[in-house]
Amino acid sequence: MIDVTDAGRRAATRPPAAGALPRLLPAEPLPTLREHEAYYGAAPQASRTLIAEVERSGLRGRGGAAFPTAVKLAAVARGRRPVVVVNATEGEPASNKDKVLLSHAPHLVLDGALLAAEAVGATEVHVCIERRAGGPNHSLSRAIAERAQTKVAIGLHDAPDRYVGGEESALVNWLNGGDAKPTFTPPRPFERGVGGRPTLVQNAETLAQLALIARYGATWFRGLGTDDDPGTTLLTLSGSVPRPGVCEVPFGYPLTDVLRLGGTSPSEVSAVLVGGYFGTWLSPAAAARVTYDRSSLSSVGASPGCGVVATVASGACGLVELARVTRWLAQQNAGQCGPCVNGLPAIADAVDALYAGDRAGHAQARLARWLDMVQGRGACRHPDGVARFVRSGLNVFASDIERHRRHGPCPSPQPVFPVPPTGGWR
């Protein structure tokens, strides 16, 4: 694990300095409730006023969509018998931040879930984690057992290991006994979710941030970050970085400095993927001129997404990563619509053809046609994410595409991006 400071385990302070790090990732794990409260202090009593404090903090979801947390809380609080769902499925293969958080500070996530439940009037919390997450699953099971006396019922669920299964509507469908398939048609989970009741679905990190805001307040939370993106965020550094791992940085942190945490720099990479497999490829020049926040990243067509920064080393073949991940994403489609069932495999075939050389020059024209056909037309956002990933890759890897067209594929590529096996739906 990487931190932006070398601070050791601090003594409990109430509150810690607003500009100090780490906030979410203690230097040593805090598996028990006693250790957790010795470090962070006991959680305060929650009330509806917490929603107003979260609104003042500017907290946004850390699961990818960056939706304002207070808006979700307020919407669910207006309904009858709400439910809270902790989304710790982390189906993004390149991400490890939630697993690290749950291993190091499981009680901080549970604090946030219980505080949110009390604020919206919920009596049920469902914690969903992917089936293969062994260590975090054990940490959560033990932490939940210590909360047996709470008035809010906490259930732990092993969710399917599917990329699109972690989208909030897919998770709600699965908790209701259906397939983990997403949709963006109404009603949304905050209107009618688990058991037909209004449901707050929040990423694990978002709830951990909420627990800190409840303890220390919105002003403290805004002591780091930018005006539009206050606070800190967890990032997974992966790909060809010499020191892969999870770090906590304030929003507004230079992307160049993020890369240095992983032991590299823009001059040592040929491309940077920001936001995970639904994210955007950046050239080294673009990566060198932005900071890690929504405003700056949007200037180069990117967004923080699920908190992944992955690199391709200078001199390595980025086209092989584009082809491998695109094929995997095509296999991860929900099978609900033509853009996924027909469009994504066709896109993967065309990217494979580019990697193979495409000397006839037809693959790029086919690819452009299919990308236009799937964009904005899916039953969920999966085709849009694939299209964004591929389009940005075509731009950044233009020289690789031309080299492959002239000389054929790389003789012995060494892929570094994780691509897990494809599993079933339920």
Tab-separated table of C-alpha atoms in Angstrom:
chain	number	residue	atom	x	y	z
A	1	MET	CA	0.000	0.000	0.000
A	2	ILE	CA	1.221	3.453	-0.912
A	3	ASP	CA	0.478	6.668	0.955
A	4	VAL	CA	1.264	10.247	-0.016
A	5	THR	CA	2.891	10.742	3.363
A	6	ASP	CA	5.190	8.601	5.464
A	7	ALA	CA	3.055	9.200	8.514
A	8	GLY	CA	2.820	6.279	10.842
A	9	ARG	CA	-0.172	5.280	12.877
A	10	ARG	CA	-1.357	8.448	14.548
A	11	ALA	CA	-2.828	8.670	17.989
A	12	ALA	CA	-6.556	9.310	18.065
A	13	THR	CA	-7.355	13.000	17.713
A	14	ARG	CA	-10.731	14.708	17.500
A	15	PRO	CA	-10.524	15.972	14.862
A	16	PRO	CA	-7.219	15.286	13.081
A	17	ALA	CA	-5.692	18.172	11.198
A	18	ALA	CA	-7.830	19.040	8.169
A	19	GLY	CA	-4.835	18.927	5.828
A	20	ALA	CA	-3.306	15.715	7.180
A	21	LEU	CA	-3.056	12.364	5.412
A	22	PRO	CA	-3.953	9.560	5.580
A	23	ARG	CA	-7.666	9.905	6.284
A	24	LEU	CA	-9.073	6.598	5.074
A	25	LEU	CA	-6.091	4.266	5.097
A	26	PRO	CA	-4.395	3.886	8.472
A	27	ALA	CA	-0.801	2.694	8.320
A	28	GLU	CA	-1.852	-0.504	10.098
A	29	PRO	CA	-5.142	-2.393	9.731
A	30	LEU	CA	-7.878	-1.706	12.293
A	31	PRO	CA	-9.833	-4.968	12.214
A	32	THR	CA	-11.601	-4.700	15.575
A	33	LEU	CA	-14.154	-2.152	16.737
A	34	ARG	CA	-11.977	-1.325	19.741
A	35	GLU	CA	-8.956	-0.508	17.558
A	36	HIS	CA	-11.138	1.422	15.152
A	37	GLU	CA	-12.640	3.634	17.863
A	38	ALA	CA	-9.247	4.175	19.482
A	39	TYR	CA	-8.013	5.546	16.153
A	40	TYR	CA	-11.039	7.477	14.857
A	41	GLY	CA	-13.102	7.931	18.006
A	42	ALA	CA	-16.635	6.619	18.484
A	43	ALA	CA	-19.152	7.358	15.766
A	44	PRO	CA	-21.569	10.183	16.584
A	45	GLN	CA	-25.320	9.829	16.725
A	46	ALA	CA	-26.851	10.365	13.309
A	47	SER	CA	-29.900	12.443	12.447
A	48	ARG	CA	-31.494	14.064	9.430
A	49	THR	CA	-29.102	16.983	9.958
A	50	LEU	CA	-26.325	14.718	8.663
A	51	ILE	CA	-27.765	15.081	5.161
A	52	ALA	CA	-27.314	18.860	5.351
A	53	GLU	CA	-23.730	18.414	6.573
A	54	VAL	CA	-22.967	16.027	3.713
A	55	GLU	CA	-24.434	18.575	1.301
A	56	ARG	CA	-22.141	21.279	2.717
A	57	SER	CA	-19.173	18.936	2.369
A	58	GLY	CA	-19.685	18.503	-1.375
A	59	LEU	CA	-19.138	14.743	-1.124
A	60	ARG	CA	-19.691	12.873	-4.380
A	61	GLY	CA	-19.900	9.147	-4.956
A	62	ARG	CA	-16.569	7.378	-5.324
A	63	GLY	CA	-17.928	4.467	-7.362
A	64	GLY	CA	-17.581	6.049	-10.804
A	65	ALA	CA	-20.618	8.250	-11.491
A	66	ALA	CA	-19.591	10.972	-8.968
A	67	PHE	CA	-23.246	11.710	-8.148
A	68	PRO	CA	-23.768	14.142	-5.224
A	69	THR	CA	-24.210	11.987	-2.118
A	70	ALA	CA	-26.531	14.378	-0.322
A	71	VAL	CA	-28.980	14.344	-3.237
A	72	LYS	CA	-29.240	10.551	-3.018
A	73	LEU	CA	-29.640	10.648	0.745
A	74	ALA	CA	-32.403	13.243	0.569
A	75	ALA	CA	-34.273	11.381	-2.176
A	76	VAL	CA	-34.259	8.089	-0.240
A	77	ALA	CA	-35.171	9.796	3.050
A	78	ARG	CA	-38.428	10.983	1.499
A	79	GLY	CA	-39.600	7.393	0.934
A	80	ARG	CA	-41.174	4.813	3.258
A	81	ARG	CA	-39.074	2.094	4.968
A	82	PRO	CA	-35.838	2.770	3.040
A	83	VAL	CA	-32.981	0.294	2.585
A	84	VAL	CA	-29.210	0.941	2.424
A	85	VAL	CA	-26.911	-1.087	0.157
A	86	VAL	CA	-23.111	-0.940	0.469
A	87	ASN	CA	-21.683	-1.566	-2.984
A	88	ALA	CA	-18.262	-3.133	-2.442
A	89	THR	CA	-18.440	-5.452	-5.455
A	90	GLU	CA	-15.548	-3.724	-7.274
A	91	GLY	CA	-15.988	-5.630	-10.535
A	92	GLU	CA	-13.368	-3.444	-12.196
A	93	PRO	CA	-10.351	-5.779	-12.663
A	94	ALA	CA	-7.816	-2.951	-12.473
A	95	SER	CA	-9.205	-1.623	-9.180
A	96	ASN	CA	-8.301	-2.745	-5.687
A	97	LYS	CA	-9.175	0.294	-3.586
A	98	ASP	CA	-12.341	-0.996	-1.942
A	99	LYS	CA	-10.706	-4.317	-1.065
A	100	VAL	CA	-7.813	-2.501	0.604
A	101	LEU	CA	-10.197	-0.170	2.432
A	102	LEU	CA	-12.331	-3.069	3.694
A	103	SER	CA	-9.243	-4.961	4.836
A	104	HIS	CA	-7.758	-1.981	6.673
A	105	ALA	CA	-10.803	-0.110	7.973
A	106	PRO	CA	-13.955	-2.255	7.710
A	107	HIS	CA	-15.582	-0.483	10.644
A	108	LEU	CA	-15.215	2.901	8.959
A	109	VAL	CA	-17.339	1.623	6.057
A	110	LEU	CA	-19.875	0.125	8.475
A	111	ASP	CA	-19.984	3.391	10.423
A	112	GLY	CA	-20.879	5.191	7.221
A	113	ALA	CA	-23.538	2.650	6.305
A	114	LEU	CA	-25.172	2.797	9.748
A	115	LEU	CA	-25.019	6.597	9.892
A	116	ALA	CA	-26.597	6.789	6.429
A	117	ALA	CA	-29.265	4.306	7.501
A	118	GLU	CA	-30.159	6.376	10.545
A	119	ALA	CA	-30.180	9.584	8.500
A	120	VAL	CA	-32.658	8.220	5.930
A	121	GLY	CA	-34.689	6.131	8.377
A	122	ALA	CA	-33.588	2.678	7.199
A	123	THR	CA	-33.507	-0.422	9.396
A	124	GLU	CA	-31.700	-2.701	6.913
A	125	VAL	CA	-28.181	-2.535	5.513
A	126	HIS	CA	-27.046	-4.969	2.808
A	127	VAL	CA	-23.279	-5.174	2.268
A	128	CYS	CA	-22.409	-6.641	-1.141
A	129	ILE	CA	-18.904	-7.841	-1.931
A	130	GLU	CA	-17.646	-9.953	-4.815
A	131	ARG	CA	-17.401	-13.657	-4.160
A	132	ARG	CA	-13.671	-13.953	-4.777
A	133	ALA	CA	-12.683	-11.211	-2.301
A	134	GLY	CA	-11.371	-13.544	0.399
A	135	GLY	CA	-9.479	-11.233	2.777
A	136	PRO	CA	-11.935	-8.310	2.734
A	137	ASN	CA	-14.828	-10.758	3.058
A	138	HIS	CA	-13.304	-12.187	6.224
A	139	SER	CA	-12.638	-8.701	7.631
A	140	LEU	CA	-16.215	-7.646	6.973
A	141	SER	CA	-17.709	-10.816	8.452
A	142	ARG	CA	-15.780	-10.273	11.664
A	143	ALA	CA	-16.616	-6.568	11.781
A	144	ILE	CA	-20.335	-7.214	11.238
A	145	ALA	CA	-20.313	-9.809	14.012
A	146	GLU	CA	-19.061	-7.110	16.384
A	147	ARG	CA	-22.073	-4.965	15.459
A	148	ALA	CA	-24.633	-7.581	16.499
A	149	GLN	CA	-26.248	-5.228	19.034
A	150	THR	CA	-27.017	-2.460	16.574
A	151	LYS	CA	-30.676	-1.667	15.935
A	152	VAL	CA	-30.047	-1.776	12.177
A	153	ALA	CA	-29.857	-5.279	10.664
A	154	ILE	CA	-26.687	-5.836	8.618
A	155	GLY	CA	-26.515	-8.576	5.989
A	156	LEU	CA	-23.416	-9.640	4.033
A	157	HIS	CA	-23.874	-10.887	0.472
A	158	ASP	CA	-21.428	-12.512	-1.966
A	159	ALA	CA	-22.366	-10.828	-5.238
A	160	PRO	CA	-21.648	-12.233	-8.724
A	161	ASP	CA	-18.239	-11.494	-10.195
A	162	ARG	CA	-19.491	-9.618	-13.248
A	163	TYR	CA	-18.264	-6.290	-14.558
A	164	VAL	CA	-21.708	-4.790	-15.095
A	165	GLY	CA	-23.149	-6.576	-12.046
A	166	GLY	CA	-21.867	-3.841	-9.745
A	167	GLU	CA	-23.975	-1.108	-11.348
A	168	GLU	CA	-26.582	-0.082	-8.778
A	169	SER	CA	-29.656	-1.249	-10.686
A	170	ALA	CA	-27.968	-4.588	-11.442
A	171	LEU	CA	-27.140	-5.050	-7.776
A	172	VAL	CA	-30.713	-4.269	-6.752
A	173	ASN	CA	-32.069	-6.685	-9.365
A	174	TRP	CA	-29.826	-9.405	-7.953
A	175	LEU	CA	-30.791	-8.698	-4.334
A	176	ASN	CA	-34.412	-9.024	-5.450
A	177	GLY	CA	-33.715	-12.523	-6.793
A	178	GLY	CA	-33.121	-11.642	-10.440
A	179	ASP	CA	-30.062	-11.534	-12.654
A	180	ALA	CA	-27.343	-8.966	-11.971
A	181	LYS	CA	-28.177	-7.012	-15.115
A	182	PRO	CA	-28.310	-3.221	-15.227
A	183	THR	CA	-30.830	-0.895	-16.782
A	184	PHE	CA	-31.285	2.854	-16.869
A	185	THR	CA	-35.036	2.776	-17.301
A	186	PRO	CA	-37.186	4.049	-14.391
A	187	PRO	CA	-37.843	3.493	-11.605
A	188	ARG	CA	-34.366	3.992	-10.246
A	189	PRO	CA	-33.271	2.291	-6.981
A	190	PHE	CA	-33.823	5.452	-4.920
A	191	GLU	CA	-37.465	5.296	-6.008
A	192	ARG	CA	-38.094	1.545	-5.867
A	193	GLY	CA	-35.221	-0.801	-5.099
A	194	VAL	CA	-34.727	-3.741	-2.730
A	195	GLY	CA	-38.120	-5.248	-1.952
A	196	GLY	CA	-39.765	-2.409	-3.870
A	197	ARG	CA	-38.608	0.099	-1.246
A	198	PRO	CA	-36.547	3.267	-1.786
A	199	THR	CA	-32.917	2.156	-1.688
A	200	LEU	CA	-29.683	4.059	-1.125
A	201	VAL	CA	-26.858	2.340	-3.016
A	202	GLN	CA	-23.431	3.760	-2.164
A	203	ASN	CA	-19.887	2.689	-2.856
A	204	ALA	CA	-17.851	1.513	0.143
A	205	GLU	CA	-15.408	4.411	-0.048
A	206	THR	CA	-18.236	6.944	-0.258
A	207	LEU	CA	-19.682	5.662	3.013
A	208	ALA	CA	-16.267	5.720	4.687
A	209	GLN	CA	-15.949	9.383	3.651
A	210	LEU	CA	-19.439	10.020	5.041
A	211	ALA	CA	-18.354	8.533	8.378
A	212	LEU	CA	-15.479	11.022	8.540
A	213	ILE	CA	-17.770	13.944	7.685
A	214	ALA	CA	-20.173	12.876	10.458
A	215	ARG	CA	-17.267	12.880	12.936
A	216	TYR	CA	-15.323	15.949	11.894
A	217	GLY	CA	-17.668	18.083	9.779
A	218	ALA	CA	-17.876	19.553	6.309
A	219	THR	CA	-15.291	22.285	6.910
A	220	TRP	CA	-12.723	19.704	7.974
A	221	PHE	CA	-13.552	17.557	4.945
A	222	ARG	CA	-12.966	20.522	2.621
A	223	GLY	CA	-9.521	21.067	4.139
A	224	LEU	CA	-8.162	18.975	1.266
A	225	GLY	CA	-9.138	18.837	-2.383
A	226	THR	CA	-10.612	21.519	-4.637
A	227	ASP	CA	-13.737	23.649	-4.361
A	228	ASP	CA	-15.599	21.465	-6.861
A	229	ASP	CA	-14.026	18.175	-5.756
A	230	PRO	CA	-13.355	18.447	-2.022
A	231	GLY	CA	-11.709	15.779	0.082
A	232	THR	CA	-9.467	12.857	-0.743
A	233	THR	CA	-9.908	9.831	-2.938
A	234	LEU	CA	-8.462	6.348	-3.128
A	235	LEU	CA	-6.622	5.392	-6.310
A	236	THR	CA	-5.412	2.051	-7.594
A	237	LEU	CA	-2.119	2.331	-9.463
A	238	SER	CA	-1.687	-0.596	-11.831
A	239	GLY	CA	-0.430	-1.665	-15.229
A	240	SER	CA	3.300	-1.337	-15.753
A	241	VAL	CA	4.024	0.844	-12.711
A	242	PRO	CA	7.015	-0.423	-10.684
A	243	ARG	CA	5.116	0.021	-7.396
A	244	PRO	CA	1.486	-0.935	-7.934
A	245	GLY	CA	-0.938	-0.474	-5.072
A	246	VAL	CA	-3.546	1.770	-3.515
A	247	CYS	CA	-2.902	5.357	-2.449
A	248	GLU	CA	-4.944	8.163	-0.953
A	249	VAL	CA	-4.553	11.582	-2.545
A	250	PRO	CA	-6.430	14.888	-2.350
A	251	PHE	CA	-8.374	15.916	-5.418
A	252	GLY	CA	-6.348	18.419	-7.403
A	253	TYR	CA	-3.176	16.337	-7.012
A	254	PRO	CA	-1.021	16.505	-10.193
A	255	LEU	CA	-1.350	13.322	-12.246
A	256	THR	CA	2.424	13.422	-12.707
A	257	ASP	CA	2.798	13.129	-8.922
A	258	VAL	CA	0.267	10.273	-8.848
A	259	LEU	CA	2.474	8.410	-11.336
A	260	ARG	CA	5.528	9.117	-9.186
A	261	LEU	CA	3.806	7.374	-6.266
A	262	GLY	CA	3.843	4.270	-8.450
A	263	GLY	CA	7.506	4.777	-9.315
A	264	THR	CA	7.143	6.194	-12.826
A	265	SER	CA	6.539	9.446	-14.729
A	266	PRO	CA	4.994	10.588	-18.028
A	267	SER	CA	8.402	10.372	-19.709
A	268	GLU	CA	8.567	6.670	-18.864
A	269	VAL	CA	5.153	5.632	-20.192
A	270	SER	CA	3.510	5.484	-23.605
A	271	ALA	CA	-0.045	5.838	-22.285
A	272	VAL	CA	-2.049	6.336	-19.089
A	273	LEU	CA	-5.536	4.903	-18.592
A	274	VAL	CA	-7.603	7.033	-16.196
A	275	GLY	CA	-10.902	5.778	-14.786
A	276	GLY	CA	-10.604	2.036	-15.389
A	277	TYR	CA	-11.923	-0.047	-18.288
A	278	PHE	CA	-14.757	2.440	-18.891
A	279	GLY	CA	-12.169	5.201	-18.740
A	280	THR	CA	-10.028	7.226	-21.109
A	281	TRP	CA	-6.537	6.706	-22.488
A	282	LEU	CA	-4.231	9.712	-22.202
A	283	SER	CA	-0.980	10.427	-23.980
A	284	PRO	CA	2.056	11.194	-21.787
A	285	ALA	CA	1.783	14.865	-22.776
A	286	ALA	CA	-1.873	15.042	-21.712
A	287	ALA	CA	-1.141	13.219	-18.454
A	288	ALA	CA	1.643	15.689	-17.647
A	289	ARG	CA	-0.600	18.747	-17.787
A	290	VAL	CA	-3.616	17.742	-15.701
A	291	THR	CA	-4.486	17.335	-12.061
A	292	TYR	CA	-6.594	14.526	-10.641
A	293	ASP	CA	-10.040	16.126	-10.405
A	294	ARG	CA	-13.110	16.261	-12.607
A	295	SER	CA	-12.538	19.757	-13.989
A	296	SER	CA	-8.934	19.253	-15.042
A	297	LEU	CA	-9.439	15.722	-16.378
A	298	SER	CA	-12.461	16.828	-18.405
A	299	SER	CA	-10.169	19.186	-20.341
A	300	VAL	CA	-8.560	16.096	-21.888
A	301	GLY	CA	-11.780	14.112	-22.221
A	302	ALA	CA	-11.315	12.031	-19.068
A	303	SER	CA	-12.874	11.674	-15.606
A	304	PRO	CA	-11.821	10.038	-12.314
A	305	GLY	CA	-14.257	7.157	-12.870
A	306	CYS	CA	-13.658	4.265	-10.492
A	307	GLY	CA	-10.298	5.551	-9.276
A	308	VAL	CA	-7.881	3.644	-11.527
A	309	VAL	CA	-4.652	5.011	-12.979
A	310	ALA	CA	-2.971	2.340	-15.133
A	311	THR	CA	0.048	2.738	-17.372
A	312	VAL	CA	1.681	1.193	-20.413
A	313	ALA	CA	5.465	1.432	-20.215
A	314	SER	CA	7.386	3.382	-22.814
A	315	GLY	CA	8.315	1.044	-25.666
A	316	ALA	CA	5.643	-1.526	-24.737
A	317	CYS	CA	2.714	-2.328	-27.011
A	318	GLY	CA	-0.432	-0.535	-25.894
A	319	LEU	CA	-2.474	-2.009	-28.724
A	320	VAL	CA	-2.338	-5.460	-27.154
A	321	GLU	CA	-3.864	-4.043	-23.959
A	322	LEU	CA	-6.577	-2.288	-25.958
A	323	ALA	CA	-7.415	-5.539	-27.785
A	324	ARG	CA	-7.358	-7.770	-24.689
A	325	VAL	CA	-9.538	-5.520	-22.556
A	326	THR	CA	-11.987	-4.758	-25.391
A	327	ARG	CA	-12.507	-8.478	-25.999
A	328	TRP	CA	-13.102	-9.050	-22.277
A	329	LEU	CA	-15.558	-6.152	-22.096
A	330	ALA	CA	-17.441	-7.600	-25.062
A	331	GLN	CA	-17.730	-10.903	-23.201
A	332	GLN	CA	-19.037	-9.071	-20.135
A	333	ASN	CA	-22.125	-7.702	-21.867
A	334	ALA	CA	-25.489	-8.327	-20.237
A	335	GLY	CA	-27.072	-9.848	-23.333
A	336	GLN	CA	-30.030	-7.447	-23.200
A	337	CYS	CA	-29.749	-5.506	-26.458
A	338	GLY	CA	-28.302	-5.469	-29.948
A	339	PRO	CA	-25.530	-2.963	-29.227
A	340	CYS	CA	-24.092	-5.352	-26.616
A	341	VAL	CA	-24.877	-8.715	-28.248
A	342	ASN	CA	-23.836	-7.776	-31.776
A	343	GLY	CA	-21.998	-4.486	-31.563
A	344	LEU	CA	-19.416	-5.187	-28.875
A	345	PRO	CA	-18.111	-8.472	-30.386
A	346	ALA	CA	-17.855	-6.689	-33.757
A	347	ILE	CA	-15.875	-3.893	-32.102
A	348	ALA	CA	-13.592	-6.441	-30.432
A	349	ASP	CA	-13.080	-8.216	-33.786
A	350	ALA	CA	-12.100	-4.943	-35.434
A	351	VAL	CA	-9.625	-4.058	-32.657
A	352	ASP	CA	-8.155	-7.576	-32.966
A	353	ALA	CA	-7.749	-6.950	-36.701
A	354	LEU	CA	-5.883	-3.721	-35.993
A	355	TYR	CA	-3.566	-5.595	-33.678
A	356	ALA	CA	-3.027	-8.310	-36.324
A	357	GLY	CA	-1.995	-5.694	-38.870
A	358	ASP	CA	-5.060	-4.875	-41.027
A	359	ARG	CA	-2.996	-4.343	-44.167
A	360	ALA	CA	-6.160	-4.053	-46.248
A	361	GLY	CA	-7.140	-1.045	-44.130
A	362	HIS	CA	-10.769	-2.051	-43.575
A	363	ALA	CA	-10.773	-2.553	-39.791
A	364	GLN	CA	-10.711	1.126	-38.813
A	365	ALA	CA	-13.669	1.950	-41.069
A	366	ARG	CA	-15.655	-0.976	-39.593
A	367	LEU	CA	-14.669	0.068	-36.110
A	368	ALA	CA	-15.778	3.677	-36.624
A	369	ARG	CA	-19.134	2.465	-37.953
A	370	TRP	CA	-19.772	0.096	-35.037
A	371	LEU	CA	-18.704	2.651	-32.426
A	372	ASP	CA	-21.243	5.111	-33.828
A	373	MET	CA	-23.934	2.410	-33.894
A	374	VAL	CA	-23.600	1.393	-30.217
A	375	GLN	CA	-23.068	4.828	-28.673
A	376	GLY	CA	-26.087	5.882	-26.598
A	377	ARG	CA	-28.263	2.989	-27.792
A	378	GLY	CA	-27.776	0.282	-25.195
A	379	ALA	CA	-30.172	-0.983	-22.559
A	380	CYS	CA	-27.519	0.133	-20.066
A	381	ARG	CA	-24.311	2.188	-20.178
A	382	HIS	CA	-22.014	-0.722	-21.002
A	383	PRO	CA	-21.733	0.034	-24.741
A	384	ASP	CA	-21.005	3.699	-23.988
A	385	GLY	CA	-18.151	2.763	-21.655
A	386	VAL	CA	-16.619	0.409	-24.216
A	387	ALA	CA	-16.918	3.032	-26.941
A	388	ARG	CA	-15.167	5.646	-24.790
A	389	PHE	CA	-12.363	3.214	-23.946
A	390	VAL	CA	-11.819	2.212	-27.587
A	391	ARG	CA	-12.125	5.681	-29.146
A	392	SER	CA	-9.526	7.185	-26.845
A	393	GLY	CA	-7.269	4.172	-27.445
A	394	LEU	CA	-7.417	4.624	-31.215
A	395	ASN	CA	-6.147	8.172	-30.763
A	396	VAL	CA	-3.380	7.433	-28.249
A	397	PHE	CA	-2.192	4.258	-29.993
A	398	ALA	CA	-2.295	5.649	-33.535
A	399	SER	CA	1.453	5.060	-34.024
A	400	ASP	CA	1.125	1.468	-32.737
A	401	ILE	CA	-1.713	0.857	-35.206
A	402	GLU	CA	0.392	2.155	-38.080
A	403	ARG	CA	3.414	0.097	-37.006
A	404	HIS	CA	1.304	-3.054	-36.836
A	405	ARG	CA	-0.144	-2.294	-40.269
A	406	ARG	CA	3.341	-2.034	-41.723
A	407	HIS	CA	5.118	-4.799	-39.811
A	408	GLY	CA	2.472	-7.027	-38.262
A	409	PRO	CA	1.776	-7.711	-34.580
A	410	CYS	CA	4.426	-7.560	-31.884
A	411	PRO	CA	6.333	-10.881	-31.811
A	412	SER	CA	6.200	-11.400	-28.043
A	413	PRO	CA	3.958	-8.912	-26.227
A	414	GLN	CA	3.923	-9.013	-22.430
A	415	PRO	CA	0.423	-7.959	-21.297
A	416	VAL	CA	0.171	-6.355	-17.869
A	417	PHE	CA	-3.500	-5.324	-17.527
A	418	PRO	CA	-5.600	-7.832	-15.530
A	419	VAL	CA	-8.278	-9.666	-17.521
A	420	PRO	CA	-10.104	-12.283	-15.407
A	421	PRO	CA	-11.994	-15.270	-16.792
A	422	THR	CA	-15.581	-14.694	-17.815
A	423	GLY	CA	-18.177	-16.216	-15.492
A	424	GLY	CA	-21.939	-16.720	-15.400
A	425	TRP	CA	-24.575	-14.171	-14.527
A	426	ARG	CA	-25.995	-15.113	-11.166
